[in-house]
Amino acid sequence: MLVVIEGVDGSGKSTLAKALVDYYNSKGITSIYTREPGGCKESEVIREIVMSKEYDRYTVALLMAAARNINYEEVIKPNEDKLIICDRYTYSMIAYQGFADYCSKGLIGMDAYVRFLAKETEPIKPDLVIVLDISPTKALERIKENGRDTNRFDTKKVEYYEAVRYGYDYCIGNYGGVLLNADVPPEQLLSYAIKEIDGALSL
Ligand code: TYD
């Protein structure tokens, strides 16, 4: 079973994803955490490359797709009988490279090639995608408050994240998923997410 947690940077995805893994393991449902880009040795190397500097959106999308395929082969496929909580997946590619990077070039709408690359080459369809929704201004404030290491994506402006958010709405409208308000305390977000996962997977 594959459950994906998506959202703009600073929305609290990673915290939620890890809390979900702990919760389900404590309930006797074997659960593992993985992330994109990354999740296994080789894909973490790709992550380092892609985070190290600005590349054009096609290079980023292709690197992300390669990292996804390897993570699928190495982590997701061998664990399909378990509950896999994946921190980002194909909606990130559509929202970031398909919408936000496209719009940053002064273009309006979405890059169809990126959408093709994300959806037509998707290694497996998730059982559920949860998108954490928060205003980009709030999310950027959180990143500053947390004082975590910033990456090249964190230097983007609010408008960039507005486009990412628009991209997520597009994905939910076209491919399904649940939008959860992430502007709530972490425990509350966790209980919302558990309710959605229990319902979707009949747990
Ligand atoms: P993230 O995993 O959220 O990092 P952190 O753990 O530091 O919060 O960051 C990964 C970045 O990669 C994020 O800014 C979004 C970006 N990304 C894409 O642009 N396209 C993709 O297909 C994926 C999977 C991620």
Coordinates of C-alpha atoms and ligand atoms in Angstrom, one line a residue:
M1 CA 0.0 0.0 0.0
L2 CA 1.4 3.3 -1.0
V3 CA 0.3 6.5 0.7
V4 CA 1.9 9.7 -0.5
I5 CA 2.2 12.9 1.6
E6 CA 2.6 16.1 -0.5
G7 CA 2.7 19.8 0.1
V8 CA 4.8 22.9 -0.3
D9 CA 8.1 23.2 1.6
G10 CA 7.4 24.1 5.3
S11 CA 3.9 22.5 5.2
G12 CA 5.0 19.8 7.7
K13 CA 5.0 16.8 5.4
S14 CA 8.1 15.1 6.7
T15 CA 7.1 15.5 10.3
L16 CA 3.6 14.1 9.5
A17 CA 5.0 11.2 7.4
K18 CA 7.3 10.1 10.1
A19 CA 4.6 10.4 12.8
L20 CA 2.3 8.2 10.6
V21 CA 4.9 5.5 10.3
D22 CA 5.4 5.5 14.1
Y23 CA 1.6 5.4 14.7
Y24 CA 0.9 2.5 12.3
N25 CA 3.9 0.5 13.5
S26 CA 2.6 1.0 17.1
K27 CA -0.8 -0.4 15.9
G28 CA 0.9 -3.5 14.5
I29 CA 0.6 -2.4 10.8
T30 CA 4.1 -2.6 9.5
S31 CA 4.9 0.7 8.0
I32 CA 8.0 2.2 6.4
Y33 CA 9.1 5.8 5.5
T34 CA 10.6 6.8 2.2
R35 CA 11.1 10.1 0.4
E36 CA 11.6 11.7 -3.0
P37 CA 14.0 12.5 -4.3
G38 CA 15.9 10.0 -2.3
G39 CA 14.8 7.0 -0.2
C40 CA 17.7 4.7 -1.1
K41 CA 21.4 5.1 -1.5
E42 CA 21.5 5.8 -5.2
S43 CA 18.5 8.2 -5.2
E44 CA 20.0 10.1 -2.3
V45 CA 23.0 10.7 -4.5
I46 CA 20.7 12.1 -7.2
R47 CA 19.0 14.2 -4.5
E48 CA 22.4 15.8 -3.6
I49 CA 23.0 16.6 -7.3
V50 CA 19.5 18.1 -7.9
M51 CA 19.6 20.2 -4.7
S52 CA 23.1 21.5 -5.4
K53 CA 22.4 24.1 -7.9
E54 CA 19.8 25.5 -10.4
Y55 CA 19.2 23.3 -13.4
D56 CA 16.6 23.8 -16.2
R57 CA 13.3 22.2 -15.4
Y58 CA 13.7 19.3 -17.8
T59 CA 17.0 18.3 -16.2
V60 CA 15.4 18.5 -12.8
A61 CA 12.4 16.5 -14.0
L62 CA 14.5 13.8 -15.6
L63 CA 16.7 13.5 -12.5
M64 CA 13.6 13.3 -10.2
A65 CA 12.1 10.7 -12.5
A66 CA 15.3 8.6 -12.3
A67 CA 15.4 8.9 -8.5
R68 CA 11.8 7.9 -8.4
N69 CA 12.3 4.8 -10.5
I70 CA 15.3 3.6 -8.5
N71 CA 13.4 4.2 -5.2
Y72 CA 10.6 2.2 -6.6
E73 CA 12.8 -0.7 -7.5
E74 CA 14.8 -0.6 -4.3
V75 CA 12.3 0.4 -1.7
I76 CA 8.7 0.4 -2.8
K77 CA 8.4 -2.7 -4.9
P78 CA 10.0 -5.0 -2.3
N79 CA 7.8 -3.6 0.5
E80 CA 4.4 -3.4 -1.3
D81 CA 2.8 -5.7 1.3
K82 CA 3.6 -3.1 3.9
L83 CA 2.2 0.4 4.4
I84 CA 4.7 2.7 2.7
I85 CA 4.5 6.4 3.5
C86 CA 6.2 8.3 0.8
D87 CA 7.2 11.9 1.4
R88 CA 6.6 13.4 -2.1
Y89 CA 5.9 11.6 -5.4
T90 CA 4.6 12.5 -8.8
Y91 CA 2.4 15.5 -7.8
S92 CA 5.6 17.3 -6.7
M93 CA 7.0 17.0 -10.2
I94 CA 3.8 18.4 -11.7
A95 CA 3.5 21.2 -9.1
Y96 CA 7.2 22.2 -9.1
Q97 CA 8.5 21.5 -12.6
G98 CA 5.2 21.4 -14.4
F99 CA 3.7 24.6 -12.9
A100 CA 6.1 26.6 -10.8
D101 CA 9.3 26.3 -12.9
Y102 CA 7.2 26.7 -16.0
C103 CA 5.6 29.9 -14.7
S104 CA 9.0 31.2 -13.5
K105 CA 10.0 31.4 -17.1
G106 CA 7.1 33.8 -17.8
L107 CA 4.9 31.1 -19.2
I108 CA 1.4 30.5 -18.1
G109 CA -0.2 27.2 -17.3
M110 CA 1.6 23.9 -17.2
D111 CA 4.4 22.1 -19.0
A112 CA 2.8 19.2 -20.8
Y113 CA 6.1 17.2 -21.1
V114 CA 6.6 17.3 -17.4
R115 CA 3.0 16.1 -16.8
F116 CA 3.6 13.3 -19.3
L117 CA 6.9 12.4 -17.5
A118 CA 5.3 12.4 -14.1
K119 CA 2.0 10.5 -14.9
E120 CA 2.8 8.3 -17.9
T121 CA 6.0 7.0 -16.4
E122 CA 4.7 6.7 -12.8
P123 CA 6.0 3.4 -11.5
I124 CA 2.9 2.7 -9.4
K125 CA -0.3 4.5 -8.7
P126 CA -0.6 5.5 -5.0
D127 CA -3.5 4.2 -3.0
L128 CA -4.0 7.6 -1.4
V129 CA -2.3 11.0 -1.9
I130 CA -2.7 13.6 1.0
V131 CA -1.7 17.1 0.1
L132 CA -1.0 19.4 3.0
D133 CA -2.4 22.9 2.3
I134 CA -1.0 26.0 3.8
S135 CA -0.5 29.6 2.6
P136 CA 3.0 30.0 1.1
T137 CA 3.7 33.0 3.4
K138 CA 3.0 30.9 6.5
A139 CA 5.1 28.0 5.1
L140 CA 8.1 30.2 4.5
E141 CA 7.7 31.7 8.0
R142 CA 7.8 28.1 9.4
I143 CA 11.0 27.3 7.5
K144 CA 12.7 30.4 8.9
E145 CA 11.5 29.6 12.5
N146 CA 12.6 25.9 12.3
G147 CA 16.0 27.1 11.3
R148 CA 16.5 23.9 9.3
D149 CA 19.2 23.7 6.6
T150 CA 17.9 25.5 3.6
N151 CA 18.1 24.1 0.1
R152 CA 18.0 25.8 -3.3
F153 CA 14.2 25.4 -3.3
D154 CA 13.9 27.4 -0.1
T155 CA 15.3 30.6 -1.7
K156 CA 12.2 30.9 -4.0
K157 CA 9.7 33.6 -3.5
V158 CA 6.1 33.4 -2.4
E159 CA 4.8 33.6 -6.0
Y160 CA 6.7 30.5 -6.8
Y161 CA 4.9 28.6 -4.0
E162 CA 1.6 30.0 -5.1
A163 CA 2.2 28.3 -8.4
V164 CA 3.1 25.1 -6.6
R165 CA -0.1 25.3 -4.7
Y166 CA -2.0 25.8 -7.9
G167 CA -0.3 22.7 -9.3
Y168 CA -1.4 20.6 -6.3
D169 CA -5.0 21.8 -6.9
Y170 CA -4.7 20.7 -10.5
C171 CA -3.4 17.2 -9.4
I172 CA -6.2 16.7 -6.9
G173 CA -8.8 17.8 -9.5
N174 CA -7.4 15.6 -12.2
Y175 CA -5.9 12.6 -10.4
G176 CA -7.6 12.5 -7.0
G177 CA -6.4 12.9 -3.5
V178 CA -7.3 14.7 -0.3
L179 CA -6.4 18.2 0.7
L180 CA -5.8 18.8 4.4
N181 CA -5.5 22.1 6.1
A182 CA -1.9 22.1 7.5
D183 CA -2.3 25.3 9.4
V184 CA -3.2 23.4 12.6
P185 CA -1.1 21.8 15.4
P186 CA 0.9 18.7 14.4
E187 CA -1.2 16.3 16.6
Q188 CA -4.4 17.5 14.9
L189 CA -2.9 17.1 11.5
L190 CA -1.9 13.6 12.4
S191 CA -5.4 12.7 13.5
Y192 CA -6.9 14.1 10.3
A193 CA -4.4 12.1 8.2
I194 CA -5.0 8.9 10.2
K195 CA -8.8 9.2 9.6
E196 CA -8.2 9.6 5.8
I197 CA -5.8 6.7 5.6
D198 CA -7.9 4.3 7.7
G199 CA -10.9 5.2 5.6
A200 CA -9.1 4.8 2.2
L201 CA -7.3 1.6 3.1
S202 CA -10.0 0.1 5.3
L203 CA -7.6 -0.3 8.2
Ligands
TYD1 P1 11.9 18.2 0.6 O1 12.0 16.8 0.5 O2 10.6 18.9 1.0 O3 13.1 18.7 1.6 P2 13.2 18.9 3.1 O4 13.3 17.5 3.7 O5 14.4 19.7 3.2 O6 11.9 19.6 3.5 O7 12.5 18.9 -0.6 C1 12.7 18.4 -1.8 C2 12.6 19.5 -2.8 O8 12.5 18.9 -4.1 C3 11.3 20.3 -2.7 O9 11.6 21.7 -2.7 C4 10.5 20.0 -3.9 C5 11.5 19.5 -4.9 N1 10.9 18.5 -5.8 C6 10.7 18.8 -7.1 O10 10.9 20.0 -7.5 N2 10.2 17.9 -8.0 C7 10.0 16.6 -7.6 O11 9.5 15.8 -8.5 C8 10.2 16.2 -6.3 C9 10.0 14.8 -5.8 C10 10.7 17.2 -5.4

